[in-house]
Amino acid sequence: MKQPHAVTSPLLKILGVLIFAHLIVDWIASTVVPIFPDLERQMALGEGGFIIGYIIWRVVDSGSQMVFGYLGDRFDTSRMIWLGPCISVVAYSFLGFVTSPVVATIVLMIGGAGIAAFHPEAAVMAGSSMPNARNRAMALFALAGYIGQSIGPFYAGRLTAAHGNLKVLGWSTVWAIPALAIVAWGIRNRPRAHPGSSADEHDDQPTIKRPGLREMLKDRERIMVQVVASGALRIVPILGVPLAISYILKAAGETNASIGDFQSAFMFGLGVGGMFCALFVGPKIERFILWFPPLLAAIPVFAVGSVAGFNQLLIIGVAGALLGCTLPVFISYAQRMMPQGQRLASSLTMGFSWGVASIISGLAVKFLMASGNLDQIFWFFGICCILCSIVCIGLPNATDVESPSATSGK
């Protein structure tokens, strides 16, 4: 009876390291968000002239998560937890010096792939650290990311506004390298996890056969399509609101500092929602959480474009909170739907869904910007929230479809 405690204790320590890592990684990743209007000016492009580059960046970021997720279910990719973000830090440091859209896109693609390499492996390791409370583990892990995402725009907005250019990004993120070295040191003694099995297995257990893609998805194809579709629709406003706000405020003469404040309020709301999920959401209400908060979020999302100042800041935060409380459940639900391919499930929810959403949100912003109606974009984002709820209809309870092999050891 003592064996589970011997395993659980180091796993909880690993969870703490991964929470710290997620804070750092998403902090670095979100420093790019408020600078897009200035990046276009730096490259002598018109307003919205780099939206296609933005879409390519997001698609590569998300698509590479699929690759890393699939490889992680078949091979040991745990080094990507610290190596990938280190590559991103170096890549993003060059953004303040690029003058070519092609070079900027390549830099963003490299940086995005590095961030993508972190998430599937880290998400599965975090979820497996609390196998009997996976929603809570994923909520705590996600919360750290939301906090990082709320700090990043504020941090980058203040720095670039104070220095009047983007070159400051070249030296202001190097502190992340030693922070990631601490992460590498912290997970060095993690319990061994064979690909295709959960990270809470014992070293003396036999190696489980590595499943193929067809086996991972067996009898779950329709469910996973439904989960990914609902995910893309819930992520469209999560990506689109900060992007649209940056252009709307810049056109109104606001500084990067102000843009960063609004984006940080939205990301902070995501974090508050994630904390609510960690404290109050259990398996009995996870299906309800998947569809009802996005439906409710449509109201503040619709209202964002019709208010200004502090009211707009407050409404953006509320919208973020309602959308944020669904994401940890969304990720853990997908992992439980694919117990033999949890990294792939993580990459579908944290990667592929985001890639599809980035295309939709980016093209919507570009289309309405070209027509001079960008302030109407929030109606589109609100409709996506409603559609997300509709697509969730009919999803089963995760405990009803988990395979016996996935639950027998719990």
Tab-separated table of C-alpha atoms in Angstrom:
chain	number	residue	atom	x	y	z
A	1	MET	CA	0.000	0.000	0.000
A	2	LYS	CA	2.956	2.336	0.331
A	3	GLN	CA	3.962	2.102	-3.296
A	4	PRO	CA	1.366	4.613	-4.664
A	5	HIS	CA	2.499	7.255	-2.179
A	6	ALA	CA	6.126	6.769	-3.224
A	7	VAL	CA	5.084	7.472	-6.788
A	8	THR	CA	2.575	10.266	-6.106
A	9	SER	CA	4.948	12.449	-4.080
A	10	PRO	CA	7.568	12.965	-6.832
A	11	LEU	CA	4.782	13.342	-9.385
A	12	LEU	CA	3.344	16.269	-7.441
A	13	LYS	CA	6.811	17.837	-7.361
A	14	ILE	CA	7.000	17.381	-11.128
A	15	LEU	CA	3.597	19.107	-11.419
A	16	GLY	CA	5.024	22.107	-9.558
A	17	VAL	CA	7.956	22.291	-11.970
A	18	LEU	CA	5.618	22.029	-14.968
A	19	ILE	CA	3.379	24.788	-13.596
A	20	PHE	CA	6.446	27.033	-13.314
A	21	ALA	CA	7.527	26.033	-16.839
A	22	HIS	CA	4.102	26.796	-18.318
A	23	LEU	CA	4.134	30.245	-16.724
A	24	ILE	CA	7.498	31.028	-18.351
A	25	VAL	CA	6.659	29.490	-21.741
A	26	ASP	CA	3.340	31.286	-22.211
A	27	TRP	CA	4.826	34.527	-20.900
A	28	ILE	CA	7.407	34.401	-23.675
A	29	ALA	CA	4.893	33.273	-26.292
A	30	SER	CA	2.463	36.121	-25.538
A	31	THR	CA	5.063	38.899	-25.776
A	32	VAL	CA	4.468	38.781	-29.536
A	33	VAL	CA	0.720	39.518	-29.292
A	34	PRO	CA	0.661	43.328	-28.761
A	35	ILE	CA	3.397	44.200	-31.262
A	36	PHE	CA	1.772	43.198	-34.564
A	37	PRO	CA	0.705	46.713	-35.629
A	38	ASP	CA	4.225	48.013	-34.878
A	39	LEU	CA	5.799	45.002	-36.576
A	40	GLU	CA	3.862	45.898	-39.734
A	41	ARG	CA	5.159	49.469	-39.561
A	42	GLN	CA	8.704	48.203	-39.025
A	43	MET	CA	8.374	46.193	-42.253
A	44	ALA	CA	6.740	49.142	-44.083
A	45	LEU	CA	3.440	47.265	-44.508
A	46	GLY	CA	-0.046	48.736	-44.390
A	47	GLU	CA	-2.542	48.011	-41.620
A	48	GLY	CA	-3.308	44.300	-41.630
A	49	GLY	CA	-0.528	43.665	-44.128
A	50	PHE	CA	0.987	40.894	-42.021
A	51	ILE	CA	-2.221	39.015	-41.154
A	52	ILE	CA	-1.253	36.221	-43.562
A	53	GLY	CA	2.096	35.929	-41.782
A	54	TYR	CA	0.182	35.778	-38.498
A	55	ILE	CA	-1.996	32.950	-39.829
A	56	ILE	CA	1.013	30.996	-41.130
A	57	TRP	CA	2.716	31.388	-37.763
A	58	ARG	CA	-0.330	30.145	-35.855
A	59	VAL	CA	-0.934	27.235	-38.228
A	60	VAL	CA	2.685	26.052	-38.045
A	61	ASP	CA	2.627	26.492	-34.274
A	62	SER	CA	-0.538	24.419	-33.975
A	63	GLY	CA	0.300	21.891	-36.688
A	64	SER	CA	3.681	21.133	-35.186
A	65	GLN	CA	1.925	20.347	-31.892
A	66	MET	CA	0.213	17.524	-33.751
A	67	VAL	CA	3.596	16.218	-34.900
A	68	PHE	CA	5.171	16.489	-31.456
A	69	GLY	CA	2.087	14.949	-29.849
A	70	TYR	CA	2.137	11.927	-32.157
A	71	LEU	CA	5.893	11.449	-31.754
A	72	GLY	CA	5.559	11.813	-27.986
A	73	ASP	CA	3.133	8.889	-27.866
A	74	ARG	CA	5.718	6.718	-29.626
A	75	PHE	CA	9.101	8.062	-28.474
A	76	ASP	CA	10.605	9.937	-25.542
A	77	THR	CA	10.258	13.660	-26.339
A	78	SER	CA	10.483	14.914	-22.755
A	79	ARG	CA	13.556	17.058	-23.547
A	80	MET	CA	11.280	19.265	-25.641
A	81	ILE	CA	9.783	20.580	-22.392
A	82	TRP	CA	12.845	22.800	-21.942
A	83	LEU	CA	14.677	22.668	-25.289
A	84	GLY	CA	11.733	23.820	-27.428
A	85	PRO	CA	11.058	27.010	-25.432
A	86	CYS	CA	14.794	27.841	-25.403
A	87	ILE	CA	14.718	27.817	-29.211
A	88	SER	CA	11.662	30.099	-29.112
A	89	VAL	CA	13.366	32.632	-26.852
A	90	VAL	CA	16.272	32.910	-29.290
A	91	ALA	CA	13.971	33.171	-32.327
A	92	TYR	CA	11.630	35.820	-30.902
A	93	SER	CA	14.622	37.925	-29.894
A	94	PHE	CA	15.194	38.692	-33.584
A	95	LEU	CA	11.732	40.170	-34.224
A	96	GLY	CA	12.859	43.679	-33.378
A	97	PHE	CA	15.398	43.589	-36.212
A	98	VAL	CA	13.471	42.033	-39.119
A	99	THR	CA	12.392	44.204	-42.041
A	100	SER	CA	11.192	41.455	-44.397
A	101	PRO	CA	7.771	39.760	-44.065
A	102	VAL	CA	9.326	36.483	-45.234
A	103	VAL	CA	12.059	36.615	-42.584
A	104	ALA	CA	9.533	37.659	-39.919
A	105	THR	CA	7.301	34.716	-40.838
A	106	ILE	CA	10.241	32.281	-40.650
A	107	VAL	CA	11.296	33.659	-37.265
A	108	LEU	CA	7.742	33.325	-35.948
A	109	MET	CA	7.452	29.790	-37.347
A	110	ILE	CA	10.642	28.693	-35.580
A	111	GLY	CA	9.563	30.340	-32.351
A	112	GLY	CA	6.076	28.886	-32.607
A	113	ALA	CA	7.389	25.371	-33.233
A	114	GLY	CA	9.556	25.644	-30.126
A	115	ILE	CA	6.544	26.643	-28.017
A	116	ALA	CA	4.495	23.865	-29.635
A	117	ALA	CA	7.099	21.256	-28.703
A	118	PHE	CA	6.538	22.022	-25.031
A	119	HIS	CA	2.791	21.625	-24.718
A	120	PRO	CA	1.818	18.003	-25.599
A	121	GLU	CA	4.487	16.380	-23.431
A	122	ALA	CA	4.088	18.829	-20.548
A	123	ALA	CA	0.269	18.590	-20.597
A	124	VAL	CA	0.261	14.800	-20.384
A	125	MET	CA	2.923	14.787	-17.679
A	126	ALA	CA	0.899	17.351	-15.700
A	127	GLY	CA	-2.398	15.484	-16.104
A	128	SER	CA	-0.804	12.176	-15.106
A	129	SER	CA	0.615	13.688	-11.925
A	130	MET	CA	-2.919	13.603	-10.468
A	131	PRO	CA	-4.518	10.641	-12.295
A	132	ASN	CA	-7.593	10.643	-10.044
A	133	ALA	CA	-8.083	14.409	-10.342
A	134	ARG	CA	-6.938	15.099	-13.892
A	135	ASN	CA	-9.263	18.091	-14.365
A	136	ARG	CA	-7.713	19.763	-11.334
A	137	ALA	CA	-4.153	19.048	-12.459
A	138	MET	CA	-4.904	20.381	-15.938
A	139	ALA	CA	-6.616	23.441	-14.474
A	140	LEU	CA	-3.583	24.260	-12.318
A	141	PHE	CA	-1.271	23.657	-15.278
A	142	ALA	CA	-3.463	25.774	-17.556
A	143	LEU	CA	-3.805	28.505	-14.927
A	144	ALA	CA	-0.037	29.006	-14.937
A	145	GLY	CA	-0.189	29.435	-18.708
A	146	TYR	CA	-2.983	31.993	-18.430
A	147	ILE	CA	-1.024	33.961	-15.849
A	148	GLY	CA	1.956	33.914	-18.200
A	149	GLN	CA	-0.272	35.021	-21.075
A	150	SER	CA	-1.636	37.878	-18.994
A	151	ILE	CA	1.866	39.042	-18.020
A	152	GLY	CA	3.345	38.775	-21.531
A	153	PRO	CA	1.274	41.479	-23.307
A	154	PHE	CA	1.572	43.844	-20.313
A	155	TYR	CA	5.336	43.225	-20.188
A	156	ALA	CA	5.940	43.633	-23.929
A	157	GLY	CA	3.528	46.548	-24.275
A	158	ARG	CA	5.187	48.532	-21.495
A	159	LEU	CA	8.730	47.801	-22.707
A	160	THR	CA	8.154	48.617	-26.379
A	161	ALA	CA	6.163	51.753	-25.524
A	162	ALA	CA	8.934	52.999	-23.243
A	163	HIS	CA	11.734	52.376	-25.757
A	164	GLY	CA	9.794	53.373	-28.887
A	165	ASN	CA	10.893	50.305	-30.898
A	166	LEU	CA	10.801	46.513	-30.902
A	167	LYS	CA	14.535	45.944	-30.510
A	168	VAL	CA	14.049	45.849	-26.751
A	169	LEU	CA	12.585	42.360	-27.195
A	170	GLY	CA	16.083	41.164	-28.114
A	171	TRP	CA	17.464	41.440	-24.588
A	172	SER	CA	14.349	41.524	-22.422
A	173	THR	CA	13.584	37.791	-22.668
A	174	VAL	CA	17.024	36.232	-22.171
A	175	TRP	CA	16.208	35.672	-18.480
A	176	ALA	CA	13.984	32.800	-19.632
A	177	ILE	CA	17.023	30.678	-20.576
A	178	PRO	CA	18.259	30.153	-16.980
A	179	ALA	CA	14.623	29.733	-15.869
A	180	LEU	CA	14.248	26.874	-18.361
A	181	ALA	CA	17.532	25.404	-17.144
A	182	ILE	CA	15.871	25.146	-13.714
A	183	VAL	CA	12.978	23.314	-15.374
A	184	ALA	CA	15.363	20.849	-17.032
A	185	TRP	CA	16.971	20.199	-13.657
A	186	GLY	CA	13.605	19.862	-11.938
A	187	ILE	CA	12.255	17.107	-14.210
A	188	ARG	CA	15.497	15.144	-14.465
A	189	ASN	CA	14.285	12.502	-11.956
A	190	ARG	CA	10.733	12.253	-13.241
A	191	PRO	CA	9.165	8.787	-12.970
A	192	ARG	CA	9.776	6.839	-16.127
A	193	ALA	CA	6.863	6.811	-18.568
A	194	HIS	CA	6.744	4.505	-21.553
A	195	PRO	CA	5.196	5.934	-24.708
A	196	GLY	CA	1.589	4.915	-24.866
A	197	SER	CA	1.211	4.700	-21.101
A	198	SER	CA	0.570	7.221	-18.371
A	199	ALA	CA	3.368	8.852	-16.453
A	200	ASP	CA	2.340	7.305	-13.156
A	201	GLU	CA	3.414	3.789	-14.107
A	202	HIS	CA	6.112	1.952	-12.227
A	203	ASP	CA	9.437	1.153	-13.789
A	204	ASP	CA	8.987	-2.546	-13.016
A	205	GLN	CA	5.817	-2.782	-15.088
A	206	PRO	CA	6.110	-4.319	-18.553
A	207	THR	CA	6.456	-1.926	-21.472
A	208	ILE	CA	3.112	-1.372	-23.154
A	209	LYS	CA	3.023	-1.856	-26.913
A	210	ARG	CA	3.218	1.476	-28.698
A	211	PRO	CA	-0.139	2.106	-30.353
A	212	GLY	CA	-0.609	3.315	-33.899
A	213	LEU	CA	-2.855	6.202	-34.888
A	214	ARG	CA	-5.752	3.910	-35.828
A	215	GLU	CA	-5.588	2.166	-32.471
A	216	MET	CA	-5.467	5.490	-30.610
A	217	LEU	CA	-8.652	6.654	-32.356
A	218	LYS	CA	-10.506	3.326	-32.407
A	219	ASP	CA	-14.257	3.859	-31.887
A	220	ARG	CA	-13.603	7.482	-30.888
A	221	GLU	CA	-13.441	9.125	-34.326
A	222	ARG	CA	-16.826	10.891	-34.201
A	223	ILE	CA	-16.330	12.029	-30.633
A	224	MET	CA	-12.888	13.464	-31.366
A	225	VAL	CA	-14.153	15.287	-34.464
A	226	GLN	CA	-16.908	16.802	-32.325
A	227	VAL	CA	-14.443	17.728	-29.560
A	228	VAL	CA	-11.971	19.339	-31.979
A	229	ALA	CA	-14.734	21.244	-33.814
A	230	SER	CA	-16.141	22.613	-30.566
A	231	GLY	CA	-12.601	23.484	-29.501
A	232	ALA	CA	-11.865	25.444	-32.661
A	233	LEU	CA	-15.070	27.442	-32.242
A	234	ARG	CA	-14.359	28.253	-28.579
A	235	ILE	CA	-10.783	29.264	-29.435
A	236	VAL	CA	-11.738	31.645	-32.289
A	237	PRO	CA	-12.715	34.416	-29.829
A	238	ILE	CA	-9.801	33.545	-27.519
A	239	LEU	CA	-7.376	34.265	-30.362
A	240	GLY	CA	-9.444	36.844	-32.194
A	241	VAL	CA	-10.361	39.263	-29.401
A	242	PRO	CA	-6.727	40.156	-28.489
A	243	LEU	CA	-5.748	40.433	-32.172
A	244	ALA	CA	-8.701	42.646	-33.101
A	245	ILE	CA	-8.250	44.824	-30.015
A	246	SER	CA	-4.607	45.509	-30.943
A	247	TYR	CA	-5.621	46.936	-34.339
A	248	ILE	CA	-8.693	48.789	-33.050
A	249	LEU	CA	-6.777	50.512	-30.251
A	250	LYS	CA	-3.777	51.266	-32.456
A	251	ALA	CA	-6.065	52.912	-35.029
A	252	ALA	CA	-7.538	54.977	-32.191
A	253	GLY	CA	-4.063	56.275	-31.321
A	254	GLU	CA	-3.460	54.142	-28.235
A	255	THR	CA	0.045	53.054	-27.244
A	256	ASN	CA	1.408	49.507	-27.006
A	257	ALA	CA	1.118	49.862	-23.224
A	258	SER	CA	-2.638	50.386	-23.490
A	259	ILE	CA	-2.973	47.534	-25.976
A	260	GLY	CA	-1.057	45.291	-23.601
A	261	ASP	CA	-3.369	46.269	-20.726
A	262	PHE	CA	-6.490	45.225	-22.617
A	263	GLN	CA	-4.948	41.984	-23.814
A	264	SER	CA	-3.700	41.235	-20.309
A	265	ALA	CA	-7.208	41.792	-18.906
A	266	PHE	CA	-8.546	39.193	-21.313
A	267	MET	CA	-5.768	36.718	-20.478
A	268	PHE	CA	-6.229	37.395	-16.765
A	269	GLY	CA	-9.892	36.513	-17.210
A	270	LEU	CA	-8.838	33.216	-18.785
A	271	GLY	CA	-6.739	32.563	-15.687
A	272	VAL	CA	-9.621	33.363	-13.311
A	273	GLY	CA	-11.792	30.934	-15.249
A	274	GLY	CA	-9.071	28.305	-15.036
A	275	MET	CA	-8.849	28.764	-11.264
A	276	PHE	CA	-12.626	28.360	-10.973
A	277	CYS	CA	-12.287	25.119	-12.906
A	278	ALA	CA	-9.529	23.894	-10.580
A	279	LEU	CA	-11.591	24.601	-7.446
A	280	PHE	CA	-15.127	23.674	-8.404
A	281	VAL	CA	-15.339	21.543	-11.566
A	282	GLY	CA	-15.579	17.764	-11.139
A	283	PRO	CA	-16.390	14.907	-13.519
A	284	LYS	CA	-20.147	15.175	-12.869
A	285	ILE	CA	-20.438	18.636	-14.430
A	286	GLU	CA	-17.686	18.556	-17.066
A	287	ARG	CA	-20.109	18.173	-19.982
A	288	PHE	CA	-22.088	21.149	-18.655
A	289	ILE	CA	-18.863	23.185	-18.470
A	290	LEU	CA	-18.025	22.276	-22.058
A	291	TRP	CA	-21.154	23.939	-23.478
A	292	PHE	CA	-22.757	26.390	-21.020
A	293	PRO	CA	-19.929	28.922	-20.296
A	294	PRO	CA	-19.230	29.476	-24.037
A	295	LEU	CA	-22.946	30.099	-24.562
A	296	LEU	CA	-22.952	32.611	-21.694
A	297	ALA	CA	-19.691	34.173	-22.992
A	298	ALA	CA	-21.468	35.221	-26.172
A	299	ILE	CA	-23.139	38.059	-24.233
A	300	PRO	CA	-19.966	39.935	-23.159
A	301	VAL	CA	-18.235	39.099	-26.444
A	302	PHE	CA	-21.102	40.707	-28.370
A	303	ALA	CA	-20.819	43.768	-26.113
A	304	VAL	CA	-17.040	44.362	-26.439
A	305	GLY	CA	-17.339	46.507	-29.559
A	306	SER	CA	-20.132	48.720	-28.195
A	307	VAL	CA	-18.355	50.046	-25.083
A	308	ALA	CA	-15.067	51.794	-24.386
A	309	GLY	CA	-12.605	52.572	-21.617
A	310	PHE	CA	-12.906	50.789	-18.276
A	311	ASN	CA	-16.222	49.172	-19.218
A	312	GLN	CA	-14.594	47.564	-22.235
A	313	LEU	CA	-11.691	46.399	-20.071
A	314	LEU	CA	-14.134	44.832	-17.587
A	315	ILE	CA	-16.269	43.148	-20.246
A	316	ILE	CA	-13.177	41.694	-21.928
A	317	GLY	CA	-12.097	40.222	-18.596
A	318	VAL	CA	-15.540	38.662	-18.028
A	319	ALA	CA	-15.529	37.149	-21.515
A	320	GLY	CA	-12.067	35.712	-20.871
A	321	ALA	CA	-13.188	34.167	-17.563
A	322	LEU	CA	-16.190	32.431	-19.120
A	323	LEU	CA	-14.106	31.035	-21.968
A	324	GLY	CA	-11.150	30.163	-19.740
A	325	CYS	CA	-13.072	27.914	-17.352
A	326	THR	CA	-13.835	25.520	-20.231
A	327	LEU	CA	-10.301	24.965	-21.512
A	328	PRO	CA	-8.852	22.671	-18.802
A	329	VAL	CA	-11.956	20.449	-19.026
A	330	PHE	CA	-11.723	20.492	-22.816
A	331	ILE	CA	-8.106	19.248	-22.698
A	332	SER	CA	-8.565	16.632	-19.961
A	333	TYR	CA	-11.780	15.355	-21.582
A	334	ALA	CA	-9.912	14.743	-24.850
A	335	GLN	CA	-7.098	12.955	-23.007
A	336	ARG	CA	-9.612	10.614	-21.378
A	337	MET	CA	-11.270	9.979	-24.727
A	338	MET	CA	-7.887	8.781	-26.061
A	339	PRO	CA	-6.185	6.984	-23.140
A	340	GLN	CA	-3.670	5.336	-25.497
A	341	GLY	CA	-2.847	8.579	-27.272
A	342	GLN	CA	-2.965	11.274	-24.616
A	343	ARG	CA	-0.209	13.382	-26.160
A	344	LEU	CA	-1.988	13.286	-29.507
A	345	ALA	CA	-5.223	14.246	-27.740
A	346	SER	CA	-3.404	17.144	-26.081
A	347	SER	CA	-1.995	18.280	-29.406
A	348	LEU	CA	-5.452	18.086	-31.010
A	349	THR	CA	-6.940	20.305	-28.300
A	350	MET	CA	-3.939	22.560	-27.639
A	351	GLY	CA	-2.620	22.529	-31.188
A	352	PHE	CA	-4.837	21.569	-34.114
A	353	SER	CA	-7.919	23.309	-32.717
A	354	TRP	CA	-5.866	26.465	-32.231
A	355	GLY	CA	-4.533	26.224	-35.785
A	356	VAL	CA	-8.009	26.013	-37.290
A	357	ALA	CA	-9.179	28.832	-35.021
A	358	SER	CA	-6.227	31.023	-36.022
A	359	ILE	CA	-7.136	30.705	-39.696
A	360	ILE	CA	-10.774	31.584	-39.020
A	361	SER	CA	-10.043	34.479	-36.653
A	362	GLY	CA	-7.188	35.880	-38.765
A	363	LEU	CA	-9.170	35.860	-42.013
A	364	ALA	CA	-12.190	37.363	-40.258
A	365	VAL	CA	-10.070	40.225	-38.901
A	366	LYS	CA	-8.468	40.824	-42.307
A	367	PHE	CA	-11.821	40.772	-44.149
A	368	LEU	CA	-13.562	43.212	-41.775
A	369	MET	CA	-10.469	45.430	-41.604
A	370	ALA	CA	-10.449	45.690	-45.398
A	371	SER	CA	-14.139	46.646	-45.386
A	372	GLY	CA	-13.629	49.224	-42.637
A	373	ASN	CA	-15.897	47.382	-40.197
A	374	LEU	CA	-13.411	45.839	-37.790
A	375	ASP	CA	-15.430	47.030	-34.781
A	376	GLN	CA	-18.163	44.574	-35.901
A	377	ILE	CA	-15.842	41.572	-35.516
A	378	PHE	CA	-17.120	40.862	-32.014
A	379	TRP	CA	-20.522	39.843	-33.380
A	380	PHE	CA	-18.759	37.139	-35.357
A	381	PHE	CA	-16.823	35.991	-32.290
A	382	GLY	CA	-20.058	35.823	-30.260
A	383	ILE	CA	-21.703	33.651	-32.913
A	384	CYS	CA	-18.726	31.282	-32.690
A	385	CYS	CA	-19.368	30.972	-28.938
A	386	ILE	CA	-22.981	29.952	-29.599
A	387	LEU	CA	-21.967	27.451	-32.291
A	388	CYS	CA	-19.439	25.931	-29.887
A	389	SER	CA	-22.234	25.137	-27.446
A	390	ILE	CA	-24.379	23.605	-30.189
A	391	VAL	CA	-21.557	21.345	-31.391
A	392	CYS	CA	-21.079	20.006	-27.831
A	393	ILE	CA	-24.598	18.526	-27.821
A	394	GLY	CA	-24.451	14.750	-27.556
A	395	LEU	CA	-20.941	14.393	-26.156
A	396	PRO	CA	-20.833	11.412	-23.746
A	397	ASN	CA	-19.516	11.326	-20.210
A	398	ALA	CA	-15.818	10.544	-20.328
A	399	THR	CA	-16.214	7.861	-17.650
A	400	ASP	CA	-18.742	6.056	-19.857
A	401	VAL	CA	-16.320	5.539	-22.736
A	402	GLU	CA	-12.895	5.241	-21.047
A	403	SER	CA	-11.358	1.874	-21.810
A	404	PRO	CA	-10.979	-0.633	-18.961
A	405	SER	CA	-7.222	-0.538	-19.410
A	406	ALA	CA	-7.250	3.195	-18.817
A	407	THR	CA	-9.151	2.932	-15.583
A	408	SER	CA	-8.294	-0.426	-14.079
A	409	GLY	CA	-5.285	0.889	-12.239
A	410	LYS	CA	-7.069	3.784	-10.608
